[in-house]
Short mmCIF file of C-alpha atoms in Angstrom, two decimals:
data_model
loop_
_atom_site.label_atom_id
_atom_site.label_comp_id
_atom_site.label_asym_id
_atom_site.label_seq_id
_atom_site.Cartn_x
_atom_site.Cartn_y
_atom_site.Cartn_z
CA MET I 1 -172.18 116.51 198.01
CA ALA I 2 -174.32 117.18 194.99
CA PHE I 3 -177.72 115.16 194.35
CA SER I 4 -179.62 114.21 191.56
CA GLU I 5 -183.13 115.79 190.16
CA ALA I 6 -184.32 112.04 190.99
CA ASP I 7 -182.92 112.68 194.47
CA TYR I 8 -184.81 115.73 195.18
CA ALA I 9 -187.80 114.46 193.62
CA GLN I 10 -188.01 111.63 195.76
CA ILE I 11 -187.22 113.97 198.74
CA ASP I 12 -190.43 115.58 197.58
CA ALA I 13 -192.54 112.72 197.53
CA TYR I 14 -191.05 111.77 201.12
CA LEU I 15 -192.30 115.17 202.74
CA HIS I 16 -195.68 114.74 201.20
CA ASN I 17 -196.08 111.10 202.27
CA GLN I 18 -196.05 109.85 198.20
CA LEU I 19 -193.81 106.72 198.68
CA THR I 20 -194.89 103.41 198.30
CA GLU I 21 -194.21 101.53 201.39
CA SER I 22 -190.96 99.97 200.03
CA GLU I 23 -189.79 103.21 198.38
CA LYS I 24 -190.16 104.88 201.89
CA GLN I 25 -188.28 102.13 203.57
CA ALA I 26 -185.41 102.36 201.12
CA LEU I 27 -185.31 106.21 201.36
CA GLU I 28 -184.94 105.66 205.25
CA GLU I 29 -182.59 102.99 204.94
CA ARG I 30 -180.53 105.93 202.99
CA LEU I 31 -181.32 108.04 205.75
CA ARG I 32 -179.65 106.25 207.93
CA ASN I 33 -176.78 105.37 206.01
CA GLU I 34 -176.06 108.99 204.42
CA SER I 35 -175.22 112.00 206.53
CA ASP I 36 -175.58 114.45 204.00
CA PHE I 37 -178.63 112.91 202.23
CA ALA I 38 -180.19 112.88 205.80
CA ALA I 39 -178.91 116.54 206.23
CA GLU I 40 -180.28 117.57 202.96
CA VAL I 41 -183.71 116.29 203.79
CA GLU I 42 -184.21 118.04 207.05
CA TRP I 43 -183.19 120.93 205.22
CA PHE I 44 -185.71 121.08 202.82
CA ARG I 45 -188.17 119.92 205.58
CA SER I 46 -187.41 122.90 207.73
CA PHE I 47 -187.43 125.31 204.70
CA ILE I 48 -191.29 124.09 203.77
CA GLN I 49 -192.15 124.36 207.33
CA ASN I 50 -190.79 127.95 208.00
CA TYR I 51 -191.65 129.39 204.58
CA GLN I 52 -195.60 128.09 205.28
CA GLN I 53 -195.44 129.91 208.67
CA LEU I 54 -193.91 132.76 207.26
CA ARG I 55 -196.44 133.13 204.69
CA THR I 56 -199.61 132.16 206.52
CA ARG I 57 -198.44 134.97 209.13
CA GLU I 58 -198.31 137.14 206.56
CA THR I 59 -201.67 136.39 204.98
CA VAL I 60 -203.20 136.06 208.25
CA GLU I 61 -202.05 139.24 208.55
CA ALA I 62 -203.32 140.96 205.93
CA ILE I 63 -206.73 139.59 206.13
CA ASN I 64 -207.27 140.99 209.50
CA GLN I 65 -206.20 144.59 208.75
CA GLN I 66 -208.62 144.13 205.48
CA LEU I 67 -211.53 143.03 208.04
CA ARG I 68 -210.62 145.78 209.99
CA SER I 69 -210.91 148.63 207.67
CA GLN I 70 -214.07 147.31 206.54
CA ALA I 71 -215.54 147.27 209.90
CA ALA I 72 -214.46 150.79 210.34
CA ASN I 73 -215.84 152.26 206.92
CA GLU I 74 -219.19 150.77 207.40
CA THR I 75 -222.01 151.81 210.13
CA PRO I 76 -224.56 149.31 210.97
CA SER I 77 -228.33 150.34 211.47
CA ALA I 78 -230.54 148.45 213.38
CA PRO I 79 -234.05 147.45 211.68
CA ALA I 80 -237.00 148.38 212.16
CA ASP I 81 -240.22 145.94 212.79
CA GLN I 82 -243.57 147.26 210.92
CA ASP I 83 -244.43 149.69 214.02
CA GLY I 84 -241.01 151.19 213.80
CA ARG I 85 -239.39 149.92 216.43
CA VAL I 86 -236.21 148.79 216.18
CA MET I 87 -235.13 145.83 216.69
CA PRO I 88 -232.06 145.02 218.18
CA LEU I 89 -229.46 142.89 215.82
CA PRO I 90 -228.87 139.70 216.49
CA THR I 91 -226.09 138.64 218.68
CA ASP I 92 -223.62 135.94 218.46
CA GLN I 93 -225.46 133.65 221.40
CA SER I 94 -229.03 133.95 219.87
CA VAL I 95 -227.95 133.01 216.40
CA GLY I 96 -224.73 130.96 216.78
CA ARG I 97 -221.41 132.77 215.84
CA ARG I 98 -220.03 131.75 212.74
CA SER I 99 -216.64 132.98 212.00
CA PHE I 100 -214.76 132.98 208.48
CA ARG I 101 -211.48 133.21 210.12
CA PRO I 102 -211.05 129.06 209.90
CA VAL I 103 -212.21 129.09 206.15
CA TRP I 104 -209.37 132.27 205.49
CA LEU I 105 -206.79 130.50 207.28
CA ALA I 106 -207.56 127.04 205.36
CA ALA I 107 -207.26 129.22 202.04
CA ALA I 108 -204.39 130.91 202.95
CA ALA I 109 -202.73 127.74 204.24
CA ILE I 110 -203.23 125.90 200.94
CA GLY I 111 -202.50 128.83 198.91
CA THR I 112 -199.14 129.03 200.77
CA VAL I 113 -198.82 125.26 200.27
CA VAL I 114 -199.14 125.63 196.51
CA LEU I 115 -196.77 128.59 196.45
CA SER I 116 -194.58 126.70 198.28
CA LEU I 117 -194.70 123.66 196.09
CA GLY I 118 -194.03 126.31 193.14
CA ILE I 119 -190.96 127.70 194.69
CA TRP I 120 -189.20 124.61 195.68
CA PHE I 121 -190.16 123.42 192.21
CA SER I 122 -188.48 126.02 190.88
CA LEU I 123 -185.72 125.94 192.55
CA ARG I 124 -184.76 122.32 190.93
CA GLN I 125 -185.09 123.92 186.99
CA THR I 126 -182.13 122.40 184.89
CA THR I 127 -180.58 124.81 182.99
CA ASP I 128 -178.66 123.12 179.98
CA GLU I 129 -179.70 119.90 181.04
CA LYS I 130 -177.89 120.23 184.47
CA PRO I 131 -179.94 120.27 187.68
CA VAL I 132 -179.29 123.47 189.73
CA VAL I 133 -179.11 122.35 193.01
CA VAL I 134 -180.05 124.60 196.04
CA GLN I 135 -177.68 123.73 198.99
CA ARG I 136 -177.13 125.17 202.02
CA THR I 137 -173.75 127.02 202.19
CA GLU I 138 -172.27 127.76 205.31
CA PRO I 139 -169.70 131.06 205.51
CA THR I 140 -166.00 130.41 205.44
CA PRO I 141 -163.88 132.21 207.26
CA THR I 142 -161.98 134.26 204.70
CA ARG I 143 -158.17 134.62 205.43
CA PRO I 144 -156.08 137.62 204.93
CA ALA I 145 -154.44 137.25 201.45
CA GLU I 146 -150.63 136.43 202.13
CA PRO I 147 -148.24 139.30 200.29
CA THR I 148 -146.70 137.42 197.40
CA THR I 149 -143.34 138.57 196.69
CA GLU I 150 -141.96 137.84 193.24
CA PRO I 151 -138.53 136.15 192.94
CA GLU I 152 -135.92 138.39 191.93
CA LYS I 153 -134.77 137.97 188.61
CA THR I 154 -131.47 137.59 188.05
CA SER I 155 -129.68 137.50 185.17
CA VAL I 156 -127.69 134.32 183.95
CA PRO I 157 -124.21 135.51 182.70
CA THR I 158 -123.17 134.35 179.38
CA VAL I 159 -119.95 131.97 179.82
CA THR I 160 -117.75 132.33 177.07
CA PRO I 161 -114.89 129.61 176.47
CA SER I 162 -111.26 131.42 177.01
CA THR I 163 -108.81 131.10 174.46
CA ARG I 164 -106.82 129.12 176.03
CA GLU I 165 -110.13 126.61 176.10
CA GLN I 166 -110.80 126.76 172.90
CA SER I 167 -107.21 126.53 171.35
CA ARG I 168 -106.50 123.43 174.05
CA PRO I 169 -108.20 120.57 171.56
CA TYR I 170 -105.31 121.47 168.93
CA LEU I 171 -102.58 120.95 170.75
CA ASN I 172 -102.38 117.11 170.50
CA ASP I 173 -102.79 116.69 167.05
CA ARG I 174 -100.37 115.19 165.44
CA PRO I 175 -97.88 117.98 163.45
CA ARG I 176 -97.66 118.27 159.57
CA LEU I 177 -94.18 118.31 158.80
CA ALA I 178 -92.42 118.93 155.38
CA GLY I 179 -90.43 115.69 155.26
CA GLN I 180 -88.95 113.01 157.46
CA ALA I 181 -87.80 113.89 161.12
CA PRO I 182 -84.15 112.55 161.75
CA ALA I 183 -84.08 109.06 163.21
CA GLU I 184 -81.83 110.75 166.55
CA LEU I 185 -85.35 112.31 167.42
CA ARG I 186 -87.23 108.77 166.90
CA SER I 187 -87.20 108.15 171.17
CA ALA I 188 -88.49 111.64 172.09
CA ILE I 189 -91.09 111.94 169.04
CA ASP I 190 -92.25 108.73 170.17
CA ALA I 191 -92.45 109.68 173.83
CA LEU I 192 -94.65 112.85 172.93
CA ASP I 193 -97.13 110.71 170.80
CA ASN I 194 -97.33 108.63 174.09
CA ASP I 195 -98.17 111.71 175.91
CA ASP I 196 -95.26 112.40 177.89
CA PRO I 197 -93.82 115.93 176.96
CA ALA I 198 -91.59 115.65 180.25
CA ALA I 199 -89.91 112.22 178.88
CA ALA I 200 -89.58 113.66 175.25
CA LEU I 201 -87.52 116.90 176.72
CA ARG I 202 -84.96 114.79 178.60
CA LEU I 203 -84.71 112.94 175.29
CA LEU I 204 -83.78 115.74 172.83
CA SER I 205 -81.45 117.28 175.26
CA ARG I 206 -79.25 114.64 174.72
CA VAL I 207 -79.57 114.57 171.08
CA ARG I 208 -75.78 115.55 169.71
CA PRO I 209 -74.66 117.03 166.11
CA GLN I 210 -72.65 114.95 164.22
CA ALA I 211 -68.68 114.67 164.34
CA THR I 212 -68.46 116.99 167.69
CA LYS I 213 -65.74 117.07 170.38
CA PRO I 214 -66.57 114.70 173.11
CA ARG I 215 -68.08 116.16 176.27
CA PRO I 216 -65.40 116.74 178.76
CA ALA I 217 -65.42 114.33 181.70
CA ASP I 218 -65.56 116.86 184.65
CA ALA I 219 -68.50 119.05 182.25
CA PRO I 220 -72.15 119.20 184.35
CA ALA I 221 -74.46 116.72 182.87
CA PRO I 222 -77.59 118.57 181.51
CA THR I 223 -80.64 119.14 184.46
CA THR I 224 -84.00 118.38 183.98
CA ASP I 225 -84.61 120.98 186.37
CA THR I 226 -84.29 123.76 183.91
CA ALA I 227 -85.13 123.99 180.08
CA VAL I 228 -83.05 120.79 179.62
CA ALA I 229 -84.03 120.73 176.11
CA ASP I 230 -81.61 123.58 174.68
CA ASP I 231 -82.68 125.89 172.32
CA GLU I 232 -79.75 127.08 171.06
CA PRO I 233 -77.53 125.70 167.83
CA LEU I 234 -76.49 122.04 168.43
CA PHE I 235 -72.79 122.79 168.09
CA GLY I 236 -72.35 123.74 171.69
CA ALA I 237 -68.76 122.90 171.56
CA ALA I 238 -66.24 123.65 168.66
CA PRO I 239 -66.62 121.08 166.00
CA THR I 240 -63.93 118.56 164.46
CA GLU I 241 -62.49 119.13 161.05
CA SER I 242 -64.42 116.32 159.57
CA ALA I 243 -67.63 118.37 160.90
CA THR I 244 -67.16 121.47 159.08
CA THR I 245 -67.90 119.49 155.73
CA THR I 246 -70.69 120.35 153.63
CA ALA I 247 -72.62 117.02 154.45
CA ASN I 248 -72.40 117.25 158.08
CA ALA I 249 -73.29 120.85 158.28
CA ALA I 250 -76.51 120.10 156.29
CA THR I 251 -77.20 117.24 158.36
CA ASN I 252 -76.67 119.14 161.61
CA ARG I 253 -78.91 122.19 160.44
CA ARG I 254 -81.25 119.65 159.41
CA LEU I 255 -81.23 117.91 163.05
CA ASP I 256 -81.07 120.90 164.64
CA THR I 257 -84.16 122.33 162.91
CA TYR I 258 -86.35 119.54 164.06
CA ARG I 259 -85.04 119.46 167.84
CA GLN I 260 -85.85 123.00 168.15
CA PHE I 261 -89.40 122.35 166.61
CA TYR I 262 -90.48 119.10 169.04
CA THR I 263 -88.64 121.01 171.68
CA GLY I 264 -90.87 123.90 171.57
CA LEU I 265 -93.90 121.30 171.01
CA SER I 266 -92.94 119.63 173.94
CA TYR I 267 -92.85 122.48 175.85
CA LEU I 268 -95.99 123.68 174.73
CA ARG I 269 -97.69 120.26 175.93
CA ASN I 270 -95.88 120.13 179.15
CA GLY I 271 -97.97 123.70 180.09
CA GLN I 272 -95.06 125.92 179.45
CA PRO I 273 -96.29 127.95 176.38
CA GLU I 274 -94.13 131.08 177.31
CA GLN I 275 -90.93 129.03 176.89
CA ALA I 276 -92.75 127.26 173.92
CA LEU I 277 -92.82 130.24 171.98
CA ARG I 278 -88.87 131.07 173.04
CA VAL I 279 -88.00 128.36 170.85
CA LEU I 280 -90.64 128.30 168.20
CA ASN I 281 -89.46 131.46 167.27
CA LYS I 282 -86.39 130.23 166.58
CA VAL I 283 -87.28 127.63 163.69
CA LYS I 284 -86.29 127.66 160.25
CA ALA I 285 -87.54 126.00 156.90
CA PRO I 286 -88.88 123.78 156.10
CA LEU I 287 -90.58 123.74 159.77
CA ARG I 288 -91.78 127.40 159.82
CA GLU I 289 -94.82 127.12 158.52
CA ALA I 290 -95.54 124.31 161.48
CA ALA I 291 -93.90 126.52 163.94
CA ASP I 292 -95.88 129.67 163.11
CA TRP I 293 -98.94 127.44 163.58
CA TYR I 294 -97.84 126.11 167.08
CA SER I 295 -96.50 129.93 168.11
CA ALA I 296 -99.97 131.25 167.21
CA LEU I 297 -101.28 128.01 169.59
CA SER I 298 -98.64 129.63 172.49
CA TYR I 299 -100.16 133.00 172.40
CA LEU I 300 -103.79 131.44 172.67
CA GLN I 301 -102.38 128.96 175.84
CA LEU I 302 -101.14 132.71 177.47
CA ASN I 303 -104.67 134.45 177.06
CA GLN I 304 -102.88 136.71 174.50
CA PRO I 305 -105.65 136.64 171.83
CA ALA I 306 -104.02 139.56 169.64
CA PRO I 307 -100.80 138.20 169.00
CA GLY I 308 -102.51 134.73 168.37
CA LYS I 309 -105.06 136.24 165.92
CA ARG I 310 -102.96 137.83 164.07
CA LEU I 311 -100.57 134.68 163.12
CA LEU I 312 -104.07 133.22 162.34
CA ASN I 313 -105.06 135.71 159.82
CA GLN I 314 -101.50 135.51 158.19
CA ILE I 315 -102.20 131.48 158.35
CA SER I 316 -105.50 131.34 156.80
CA ALA I 317 -104.36 133.84 154.16
CA SER I 318 -101.76 131.49 152.66
CA PRO I 319 -103.54 128.99 150.25
CA ASN I 320 -101.16 126.14 150.50
CA HIS I 321 -100.54 126.22 154.40
CA PRO I 322 -100.59 123.38 156.06
CA TYR I 323 -102.89 124.53 158.74
CA ARG I 324 -105.01 126.83 156.68
CA ASN I 325 -108.25 125.08 157.39
CA ASP I 326 -107.48 124.75 160.94
CA ALA I 327 -106.33 128.14 161.21
CA GLN I 328 -110.03 129.58 159.75
CA LYS I 329 -112.02 127.03 162.22
CA LEU I 330 -110.35 128.38 165.25
CA LEU I 331 -110.69 131.93 164.08
CA ASN I 332 -114.59 131.42 163.47
CA GLN I 333 -114.81 130.34 167.30
CA LEU I 334 -112.76 132.70 168.70
CA GLN I 335 -115.10 135.61 167.57
#
């Protein structure tokens, strides 16, 4: 605990009996209540006493040494009387021995006290208006420094999203088609818009062209275990005579084009990009541009960026392509 200059001034006055009775009682009360303060007072008391004893012993020894040297260098001669007789030197018993040692000791003690006080006051000099306190310091056992090992620096790998993850947000966008889809596909398109591509595939497999021969009674019904939405033209059976008219042929070709496109899109959203590519590659105008866009997405879902980027570059280079901006944006993400 650090003490102030006022504390050391009180300690000095107390050790030299310079306090008033009330101040002395207050300080002694503090000595009883504050063990650190009492220890500091005792340390200063022992410091002054030990220093005084040391300096006194050194001073007395120096004086004795000086007196012995003077005595050795001086040869006393006995005085003679008027008749030439040698008169004996007075003895201690005859004249009463007077020793100067107490005087020297007193002077040395006084000098030692003055010197001690000067040293003590020098210890209390302040530097930058802060008291420099001399306190007891006990040796602190030193503990060997424990070896420190720096943690190994591990490089954090840069995680780059795969082409599949980067292209996935585009899968559920409503397709931008030229014209309106045939009414026969409405239920399948609604299922696809409701995020049910499996149901859309089942409904697409039931779409039939106009004026075809009825399915034979013994013909097996289409199943949902395989490619339920056939990607071949709708004319699976031989058309009747009315189906060969120009109007019915054009209607069936348009219906077949939309059916193939939505079949490929349903496969893609159902997590079957390979089947989607097989169907989308057969889509003709006016849905060829949209089929190219979803074919590029199918390649990316298969983690085949090379053909996917090739299609995207073709799309982005076509000024009037409906997916031109999306292709440029996706290409920037894939770089």
